[in-house]
PDB file of C-alpha atoms in Angstrom:
ATOM      1  CA  MET A 479      25.251  -9.373 -59.580  1.00  0.00           C
ATOM      2  CA  SER A 480      24.137 -12.522 -61.188  1.00  0.00           C
ATOM      3  CA  GLY A 481      20.566 -13.112 -62.506  1.00  0.00           C
ATOM      4  CA  LYS A 482      18.046 -15.448 -60.940  1.00  0.00           C
ATOM      5  CA  THR A 483      17.043 -18.937 -62.372  1.00  0.00           C
ATOM      6  CA  TYR A 484      13.507 -20.230 -62.549  1.00  0.00           C
ATOM      7  CA  THR A 485      12.653 -23.797 -63.755  1.00  0.00           C
ATOM      8  CA  VAL A 486       9.551 -25.043 -65.357  1.00  0.00           C
ATOM      9  CA  TRP A 487       8.770 -28.611 -64.449  1.00  0.00           C
ATOM     10  CA  GLY A 488       6.057 -31.281 -64.858  1.00  0.00           C
ATOM     11  CA  GLY A 489       5.033 -34.602 -66.341  1.00  0.00           C
ATOM     12  CA  ASN A 490       4.661 -35.363 -70.064  1.00  0.00           C
ATOM     13  CA  ASN A 491       2.413 -33.216 -72.165  1.00  0.00           C
ATOM     14  CA  CYS A 492       1.522 -30.734 -69.481  1.00  0.00           C
ATOM     15  CA  GLY A 493       2.388 -27.593 -71.336  1.00  0.00           C
ATOM     16  CA  LYS A 494       5.870 -26.920 -69.923  1.00  0.00           C
ATOM     17  CA  THR A 495       7.500 -25.597 -73.023  1.00  0.00           C
ATOM     18  CA  THR A 496       4.461 -23.597 -73.924  1.00  0.00           C
ATOM     19  CA  PHE A 497       4.477 -21.973 -70.497  1.00  0.00           C
ATOM     20  CA  ALA A 498       8.346 -21.413 -70.483  1.00  0.00           C
ATOM     21  CA  VAL A 499       8.310 -19.776 -73.898  1.00  0.00           C
ATOM     22  CA  ASN A 500       5.502 -17.361 -73.125  1.00  0.00           C
ATOM     23  CA  LEU A 501       6.727 -16.541 -69.626  1.00  0.00           C
ATOM     24  CA  ALA A 502      10.055 -15.572 -71.247  1.00  0.00           C
ATOM     25  CA  CYS A 503       8.259 -13.417 -73.701  1.00  0.00           C
ATOM     26  CA  ALA A 504       6.315 -11.708 -70.951  1.00  0.00           C
ATOM     27  CA  LEU A 505       9.482 -11.041 -68.848  1.00  0.00           C
ATOM     28  CA  SER A 506      11.343  -9.768 -71.817  1.00  0.00           C
ATOM     29  CA  LYS A 507       8.709  -6.997 -72.148  1.00  0.00           C
ATOM     30  CA  ARG A 508       9.800  -5.750 -68.694  1.00  0.00           C
ATOM     31  CA  ASP A 509      13.081  -4.538 -69.809  1.00  0.00           C
ATOM     32  CA  MET A 510      14.633  -7.686 -68.440  1.00  0.00           C
ATOM     33  CA  LEU A 511      17.342  -9.571 -70.371  1.00  0.00           C
ATOM     34  CA  VAL A 512      15.945 -13.095 -70.520  1.00  0.00           C
ATOM     35  CA  GLY A 513      17.704 -16.407 -71.297  1.00  0.00           C
ATOM     36  CA  LEU A 514      15.659 -19.507 -71.964  1.00  0.00           C
ATOM     37  CA  ILE A 515      17.354 -23.010 -71.959  1.00  0.00           C
ATOM     38  CA  SER A 516      15.744 -26.102 -73.130  1.00  0.00           C
ATOM     39  CA  SER A 517      16.416 -29.388 -71.451  1.00  0.00           C
ATOM     40  CA  ASN A 518      15.521 -31.418 -74.686  1.00  0.00           C
ATOM     41  CA  LEU A 519      18.899 -33.012 -75.631  1.00  0.00           C
ATOM     42  CA  THR A 520      17.747 -34.705 -78.881  1.00  0.00           C
ATOM     43  CA  TYR A 521      15.398 -32.224 -80.551  1.00  0.00           C
ATOM     44  CA  GLY A 522      15.242 -28.469 -80.771  1.00  0.00           C
ATOM     45  CA  ASP A 523      11.679 -27.719 -79.729  1.00  0.00           C
ATOM     46  CA  LEU A 524      12.345 -24.131 -78.960  1.00  0.00           C
ATOM     47  CA  GLN A 525      13.155 -23.625 -82.676  1.00  0.00           C
ATOM     48  CA  VAL A 526       9.556 -24.635 -83.517  1.00  0.00           C
ATOM     49  CA  PHE A 527       7.973 -22.344 -80.973  1.00  0.00           C
ATOM     50  CA  PHE A 528      10.053 -19.373 -82.143  1.00  0.00           C
ATOM     51  CA  GLY A 529      10.045 -20.135 -85.807  1.00  0.00           C
ATOM     52  CA  GLN A 530      13.896 -20.025 -86.157  1.00  0.00           C
ATOM     53  CA  ASN A 531      16.763 -22.314 -86.759  1.00  0.00           C
ATOM     54  CA  VAL A 532      19.719 -22.663 -84.523  1.00  0.00           C
ATOM     55  CA  PRO A 533      22.993 -22.839 -86.473  1.00  0.00           C
ATOM     56  CA  PRO A 534      25.722 -25.460 -85.800  1.00  0.00           C
ATOM     57  CA  GLU A 535      28.108 -22.825 -84.389  1.00  0.00           C
ATOM     58  CA  LYS A 536      25.566 -21.970 -81.691  1.00  0.00           C
ATOM     59  CA  GLY A 537      23.435 -24.038 -79.349  1.00  0.00           C
ATOM     60  CA  LEU A 538      23.543 -26.047 -76.262  1.00  0.00           C
ATOM     61  CA  PHE A 539      26.410 -28.504 -76.984  1.00  0.00           C
ATOM     62  CA  LYS A 540      28.702 -25.563 -77.935  1.00  0.00           C
ATOM     63  CA  ALA A 541      27.751 -23.752 -74.708  1.00  0.00           C
ATOM     64  CA  LEU A 542      28.443 -26.917 -72.701  1.00  0.00           C
ATOM     65  CA  LYS A 543      31.779 -27.818 -74.286  1.00  0.00           C
ATOM     66  CA  ASP A 544      33.392 -24.392 -75.168  1.00  0.00           C
ATOM     67  CA  ASP A 545      35.430 -22.537 -72.672  1.00  0.00           C
ATOM     68  CA  ASN A 546      34.511 -19.273 -74.329  1.00  0.00           C
ATOM     69  CA  PRO A 547      33.681 -16.849 -71.528  1.00  0.00           C
ATOM     70  CA  ASN A 548      31.100 -15.153 -73.858  1.00  0.00           C
ATOM     71  CA  ILE A 549      28.353 -17.658 -73.190  1.00  0.00           C
ATOM     72  CA  GLY A 550      25.748 -15.396 -74.414  1.00  0.00           C
ATOM     73  CA  ASP A 551      27.144 -15.816 -77.923  1.00  0.00           C
ATOM     74  CA  LYS A 552      25.935 -19.401 -77.866  1.00  0.00           C
ATOM     75  CA  PHE A 553      22.313 -18.392 -77.368  1.00  0.00           C
ATOM     76  CA  SER A 554      20.165 -17.551 -80.282  1.00  0.00           C
ATOM     77  CA  HIS A 555      18.413 -14.182 -80.428  1.00  0.00           C
ATOM     78  CA  TYR A 556      14.690 -14.377 -80.688  1.00  0.00           C
ATOM     79  CA  GLU A 557      13.730 -11.968 -83.529  1.00  0.00           C
ATOM     80  CA  GLY A 558      10.502 -11.005 -81.899  1.00  0.00           C
ATOM     81  CA  SER A 559      12.094  -9.290 -78.842  1.00  0.00           C
ATOM     82  CA  LYS A 560      15.321  -7.519 -78.340  1.00  0.00           C
ATOM     83  CA  ASN A 561      15.591  -8.848 -74.845  1.00  0.00           C
ATOM     84  CA  LEU A 562      15.004 -12.583 -75.259  1.00  0.00           C
ATOM     85  CA  PHE A 563      17.603 -15.259 -76.108  1.00  0.00           C
ATOM     86  CA  PHE A 564      17.189 -18.992 -76.230  1.00  0.00           C
ATOM     87  CA  LEU A 565      19.642 -21.910 -75.988  1.00  0.00           C
ATOM     88  CA  SER A 566      18.628 -25.332 -77.572  1.00  0.00           C
ATOM     89  CA  VAL A 567      20.311 -27.987 -79.477  1.00  0.00           C
ATOM     90  CA  PRO A 568      21.184 -26.962 -82.999  1.00  0.00           C
ATOM     91  CA  THR A 569      18.668 -27.565 -85.748  1.00  0.00           C
ATOM     92  CA  CYS A 570      21.197 -29.996 -87.283  1.00  0.00           C
ATOM     93  CA  TYR A 571      23.780 -31.680 -85.312  1.00  0.00           C
ATOM     94  CA  THR A 572      25.890 -34.907 -85.190  1.00  0.00           C
ATOM     95  CA  GLY A 573      23.873 -37.325 -83.081  1.00  0.00           C
ATOM     96  CA  LEU A 574      24.286 -38.776 -79.666  1.00  0.00           C
ATOM     97  CA  LEU A 575      26.027 -35.713 -78.192  1.00  0.00           C
ATOM     98  CA  CYS A 576      23.361 -35.884 -75.434  1.00  0.00           C
ATOM     99  CA  ASP A 577      25.263 -38.812 -74.030  1.00  0.00           C
ATOM    100  CA  THR A 578      28.333 -36.789 -73.093  1.00  0.00           C
ATOM    101  CA  VAL A 579      26.505 -33.973 -71.063  1.00  0.00           C
ATOM    102  CA  THR A 580      27.578 -33.998 -67.384  1.00  0.00           C
ATOM    103  CA  LEU A 581      26.190 -32.303 -64.300  1.00  0.00           C
ATOM    104  CA  GLN A 582      29.414 -30.498 -63.777  1.00  0.00           C
ATOM    105  CA  GLU A 583      29.616 -28.776 -67.074  1.00  0.00           C
ATOM    106  CA  THR A 584      25.831 -28.100 -66.991  1.00  0.00           C
ATOM    107  CA  GLU A 585      26.257 -26.330 -63.640  1.00  0.00           C
ATOM    108  CA  ARG A 586      29.208 -24.345 -65.023  1.00  0.00           C
ATOM    109  CA  MET A 587      27.215 -23.289 -68.075  1.00  0.00           C
ATOM    110  CA  MET A 588      24.118 -22.211 -66.185  1.00  0.00           C
ATOM    111  CA  LYS A 589      26.097 -20.205 -63.631  1.00  0.00           C
ATOM    112  CA  ALA A 590      27.930 -18.544 -66.381  1.00  0.00           C
ATOM    113  CA  ALA A 591      24.669 -17.618 -68.026  1.00  0.00           C
ATOM    114  CA  THR A 592      23.244 -16.027 -64.901  1.00  0.00           C
ATOM    115  CA  MET A 593      26.088 -13.509 -65.216  1.00  0.00           C
ATOM    116  CA  VAL A 594      24.763 -12.525 -68.654  1.00  0.00           C
ATOM    117  CA  PHE A 595      21.012 -12.603 -68.133  1.00  0.00           C
ATOM    118  CA  ASP A 596      18.817 -10.975 -65.622  1.00  0.00           C
ATOM    119  CA  ILE A 597      16.527 -13.931 -65.554  1.00  0.00           C
ATOM    120  CA  LEU A 598      17.416 -17.442 -66.759  1.00  0.00           C
ATOM    121  CA  ILE A 599      14.468 -19.809 -67.367  1.00  0.00           C
ATOM    122  CA  VAL A 600      15.045 -23.569 -67.667  1.00  0.00           C
ATOM    123  CA  ASP A 601      12.389 -25.558 -69.577  1.00  0.00           C
ATOM    124  CA  GLY A 602      12.706 -28.774 -67.507  1.00  0.00           C
ATOM    125  CA  ALA A 603      12.057 -32.453 -68.303  1.00  0.00           C
ATOM    126  CA  PRO A 604       9.910 -35.028 -66.656  1.00  0.00           C
ATOM    127  CA  GLU A 605      12.819 -37.529 -66.564  1.00  0.00           C
ATOM    128  CA  LEU A 606      14.844 -37.235 -63.327  1.00  0.00           C
ATOM    129  CA  THR A 607      18.036 -38.392 -65.221  1.00  0.00           C
ATOM    130  CA  ASN A 608      18.088 -35.288 -67.443  1.00  0.00           C
ATOM    131  CA  PRO A 609      21.103 -33.217 -66.488  1.00  0.00           C
ATOM    132  CA  ILE A 610      19.995 -29.878 -67.855  1.00  0.00           C
ATOM    133  CA  SER A 611      16.577 -30.242 -65.967  1.00  0.00           C
ATOM    134  CA  GLY A 612      18.302 -31.673 -62.714  1.00  0.00           C
ATOM    135  CA  VAL A 613      20.745 -28.803 -62.351  1.00  0.00           C
ATOM    136  CA  GLY A 614      17.873 -26.385 -63.261  1.00  0.00           C
ATOM    137  CA  LEU A 615      15.922 -27.704 -60.311  1.00  0.00           C
ATOM    138  CA  TRP A 616      18.879 -27.507 -57.983  1.00  0.00           C
ATOM    139  CA  LEU A 617      19.770 -23.908 -58.930  1.00  0.00           C
ATOM    140  CA  ALA A 618      16.290 -22.568 -59.276  1.00  0.00           C
ATOM    141  CA  GLU A 619      15.114 -19.613 -57.225  1.00  0.00           C
ATOM    142  CA  ARG A 620      11.588 -20.891 -57.934  1.00  0.00           C
ATOM    143  CA  ILE A 621      10.194 -24.026 -59.651  1.00  0.00           C
ATOM    144  CA  PHE A 622       6.944 -23.648 -61.538  1.00  0.00           C
ATOM    145  CA  THR A 623       5.305 -27.087 -61.602  1.00  0.00           C
ATOM    146  CA  LEU A 624       2.646 -27.618 -64.084  1.00  0.00           C
ATOM    147  CA  HIS A 625      -0.256 -29.958 -63.693  1.00  0.00           C
ATOM    148  CA  LYS A 626      -2.577 -30.913 -66.604  1.00  0.00           C
ATOM    149  CA  PRO A 627      -5.179 -32.985 -64.748  1.00  0.00           C
ATOM    150  CA  SER A 628      -5.149 -36.662 -65.423  1.00  0.00           C
ATOM    151  CA  ILE A 629      -4.363 -39.901 -63.736  1.00  0.00           C
ATOM    152  CA  ALA A 630      -0.845 -39.935 -65.572  1.00  0.00           C
ATOM    153  CA  ALA A 631      -0.123 -36.459 -64.086  1.00  0.00           C
ATOM    154  CA  GLN A 632      -1.000 -37.676 -60.671  1.00  0.00           C
ATOM    155  CA  MET A 633       1.124 -40.736 -61.026  1.00  0.00           C
ATOM    156  CA  TRP A 634       4.132 -38.742 -62.219  1.00  0.00           C
ATOM    157  CA  TYR A 635       3.847 -36.293 -59.331  1.00  0.00           C
ATOM    158  CA  ARG A 636       3.649 -39.192 -56.849  1.00  0.00           C
ATOM    159  CA  SER A 637       6.654 -40.929 -58.446  1.00  0.00           C
ATOM    160  CA  VAL A 638       8.936 -37.886 -57.988  1.00  0.00           C
ATOM    161  CA  SER A 639       7.830 -37.099 -54.388  1.00  0.00           C
ATOM    162  CA  ASP A 640      10.912 -38.781 -52.968  1.00  0.00           C
ATOM    163  CA  PHE A 641      13.215 -36.981 -55.286  1.00  0.00           C
ATOM    164  CA  THR A 642      11.735 -33.544 -54.348  1.00  0.00           C
ATOM    165  CA  ARG A 643      12.043 -34.416 -50.676  1.00  0.00           C
ATOM    166  CA  GLU A 644      15.725 -35.551 -50.930  1.00  0.00           C
ATOM    167  CA  LEU A 645      16.719 -32.528 -53.146  1.00  0.00           C
ATOM    168  CA  HIS A 646      14.855 -30.284 -50.707  1.00  0.00           C
ATOM    169  CA  ILE A 647      13.048 -28.520 -53.499  1.00  0.00           C
ATOM    170  CA  ALA A 648       9.398 -28.860 -52.425  1.00  0.00           C
ATOM    171  CA  ASP A 649       9.378 -25.502 -50.793  1.00  0.00           C
ATOM    172  CA  LYS A 650      10.560 -23.913 -53.981  1.00  0.00           C
ATOM    173  CA  GLN A 651       7.603 -25.166 -56.011  1.00  0.00           C
ATOM    174  CA  THR A 652       4.805 -22.983 -57.313  1.00  0.00           C
ATOM    175  CA  HIS A 653       1.983 -25.271 -58.580  1.00  0.00           C
ATOM    176  CA  ILE A 654       0.038 -24.189 -61.678  1.00  0.00           C
ATOM    177  CA  LEU A 655      -3.101 -25.863 -62.900  1.00  0.00           C
ATOM    178  CA  VAL A 656      -3.451 -26.259 -66.750  1.00  0.00           C
ATOM    179  CA  SER A 657      -6.899 -26.862 -67.960  1.00  0.00           C
ATOM    180  CA  PRO A 658      -6.918 -29.794 -70.441  1.00  0.00           C
ATOM    181  CA  ASN A 659     -10.105 -28.320 -72.107  1.00  0.00           C
ATOM    182  CA  GLY A 660     -12.676 -25.716 -71.531  1.00  0.00           C
ATOM    183  CA  GLU A 661     -15.128 -28.054 -69.818  1.00  0.00           C
ATOM    184  CA  PHE A 662     -12.935 -30.312 -67.514  1.00  0.00           C
ATOM    185  CA  ASP A 663     -14.073 -30.676 -63.901  1.00  0.00           C
ATOM    186  CA  ASP A 664     -10.756 -30.370 -62.033  1.00  0.00           C
ATOM    187  CA  LYS A 665     -12.269 -31.104 -58.579  1.00  0.00           C
ATOM    188  CA  PRO A 666     -11.242 -34.820 -58.521  1.00  0.00           C
ATOM    189  CA  TYR A 667      -7.683 -33.918 -59.362  1.00  0.00           C
ATOM    190  CA  ARG A 668      -7.562 -31.146 -56.803  1.00  0.00           C
ATOM    191  CA  SER A 669      -8.799 -33.626 -54.233  1.00  0.00           C
ATOM    192  CA  MET A 670      -6.211 -36.219 -55.186  1.00  0.00           C
ATOM    193  CA  MET A 671      -3.213 -33.916 -55.261  1.00  0.00           C
ATOM    194  CA  LYS A 672      -3.817 -31.946 -52.051  1.00  0.00           C
ATOM    195  CA  VAL A 673      -1.336 -29.105 -53.339  1.00  0.00           C
ATOM    196  CA  PRO A 674      -2.276 -25.394 -53.511  1.00  0.00           C
ATOM    197  CA  PHE A 675      -2.552 -24.028 -57.110  1.00  0.00           C
ATOM    198  CA  ALA A 676      -1.177 -20.504 -57.121  1.00  0.00           C
ATOM    199  CA  TYR A 677      -2.341 -19.979 -60.724  1.00  0.00           C
ATOM    200  CA  GLU A 678      -4.592 -21.555 -63.215  1.00  0.00           C
ATOM    201  CA  LEU A 679      -3.886 -21.422 -67.084  1.00  0.00           C
ATOM    202  CA  PRO A 680      -6.764 -21.661 -69.405  1.00  0.00           C
ATOM    203  CA  TYR A 681      -7.143 -24.123 -72.338  1.00  0.00           C
ATOM    204  CA  ILE A 682      -6.044 -22.642 -75.669  1.00  0.00           C
ATOM    205  CA  LYS A 683      -7.692 -24.595 -78.564  1.00  0.00           C
ATOM    206  CA  ARG A 684      -5.294 -23.005 -81.240  1.00  0.00           C
ATOM    207  CA  ALA A 685      -2.117 -23.592 -79.272  1.00  0.00           C
ATOM    208  CA  GLY A 686      -0.793 -26.338 -81.391  1.00  0.00           C
ATOM    209  CA  GLU A 687      -1.592 -24.424 -84.549  1.00  0.00           C
ATOM    210  CA  LEU A 688       0.176 -21.275 -83.358  1.00  0.00           C
ATOM    211  CA  GLU A 689       3.174 -23.067 -81.988  1.00  0.00           C
ATOM    212  CA  ASN A 690       3.654 -24.995 -85.361  1.00  0.00           C
ATOM    213  CA  ALA A 691       3.568 -21.596 -87.058  1.00  0.00           C
ATOM    214  CA  GLY A 692       6.312 -20.250 -84.715  1.00  0.00           C
ATOM    215  CA  THR A 693       3.973 -17.786 -83.028  1.00  0.00           C
ATOM    216  CA  PRO A 694       4.150 -17.678 -79.225  1.00  0.00           C
ATOM    217  CA  LEU A 695       0.691 -17.439 -77.580  1.00  0.00           C
ATOM    218  CA  TYR A 696       1.747 -14.222 -75.881  1.00  0.00           C
ATOM    219  CA  SER A 697       2.147 -12.508 -79.258  1.00  0.00           C
ATOM    220  CA  TYR A 698      -1.315 -13.567 -80.530  1.00  0.00           C
ATOM    221  CA  HIS A 699      -4.165 -11.312 -79.379  1.00  0.00           C
ATOM    222  CA  ASP A 700      -7.436 -13.232 -79.514  1.00  0.00           C
ATOM    223  CA  ARG A 701      -9.380 -13.362 -76.408  1.00  0.00           C
ATOM    224  CA  PHE A 702      -8.258 -16.814 -75.306  1.00  0.00           C
ATOM    225  CA  CYS A 703      -4.629 -16.055 -75.718  1.00  0.00           C
ATOM    226  CA  LYS A 704      -5.114 -12.758 -73.791  1.00  0.00           C
ATOM    227  CA  ARG A 705      -6.474 -14.803 -70.918  1.00  0.00           C
ATOM    228  CA  TYR A 706      -3.468 -16.876 -70.923  1.00  0.00           C
ATOM    229  CA  SER A 707      -1.202 -13.964 -71.110  1.00  0.00           C
ATOM    230  CA  LYS A 708      -3.097 -12.254 -68.277  1.00  0.00           C
ATOM    231  CA  VAL A 709      -1.937 -15.103 -65.964  1.00  0.00           C
ATOM    232  CA  LEU A 710       1.522 -14.766 -67.365  1.00  0.00           C
ATOM    233  CA  GLU A 711       1.562 -11.089 -66.565  1.00  0.00           C
ATOM    234  CA  LYS A 712       0.700 -11.815 -62.952  1.00  0.00           C
ATOM    235  CA  ILE A 713       3.531 -14.451 -62.711  1.00  0.00           C
ATOM    236  CA  ALA A 714       5.897 -11.991 -64.293  1.00  0.00           C
ATOM    237  CA  SER A 715       4.927  -9.320 -61.817  1.00  0.00           C
ATOM    238  CA  SER A 716       5.591 -11.808 -58.966  1.00  0.00           C
ATOM    239  CA  ILE A 717       8.993 -12.376 -60.417  1.00  0.00           C
ATOM    240  CA  CYS A 718       9.965  -8.667 -61.088  1.00  0.00           C
ATOM    241  CA  GLY A 719       7.632  -6.835 -58.968  1.00  0.00           C
ATOM    242  CA  GLY A 720       5.290  -4.123 -60.197  1.00  0.00           C
ATOM    243  CA  GLU A 721       4.004  -3.328 -63.620  1.00  0.00           C
ATOM    244  CA  LYS A 722       5.850  -3.308 -66.975  1.00  0.00           C
ATOM    245  CA  ARG A 723       8.348  -0.507 -67.303  1.00  0.00           C
TER     246      ARG A 723
END
C-alpha cells in the first residue's frame, strides 16, 4: 500500500520550510518512514536545515530524470533520525536544470516515492508555477497552509483563491497561524481572513540561529522550542493517530 502525501503551503517567509522540516522530524519518531521533498529548484535549503550536503549523484534532478526504480536511493538520509530522508537539489549542480522540470515527471517521481515512504511531505512554494509544489498540492491528502500575519500574507492568500477553487483543494487545507513575534495582536488578521485556524505555532526567537547551525527546532529542548514541538506532536498525532510508539 502506498504512503500518504502532505503538502506545506503559504506565502513568502511564513515558516513553511521550518514547519515541514520539524513535522518530518516529529513523524519520524513514530516509527514512520518519512520522505521530505523540497520544491526549491535553485537552492538546497534543506541542506542548511539538516546541516548536510547533497552529493551530485543524489538529489531532486536525478530523481526526476533517472528511470531507476529505487527512488529512495536519490533521497539523502538525515543523520539525526534513522527514519527520515530528504530530497533537495544537490549542494553543487550545473545550473538552469530547473527549467527542464515537467509536471509529468514530477508526478511520476512523487507517486514512486509514496511506494517507498509511509509519509511524504512536500515543502511547497508560494509561486503557482512551481511544478513540485503544484503536483504536491494536487496529490496531497492534506495541505497545511501557514499564515504569518501581515498584509502581504493576506494579499497572497487572496491572490491564490481562484487557484484553490479551480483545483478543488480548499477542502484539503488545514490553516495554521504562525506568530511573527511574541507580542503580535493577531485579531485584525483573523478578522480579515475569516478562516478557521486549527493550530497556532509560537514565535521562536532563536529559529534562524538554530537553522543556520543545522539544528531542527524539534531537536532543541529549550522551553520555546518545546512549545513549538508540542504543536507538532498534536499534528503528528492527527496524521498517525495515537501517541508515539
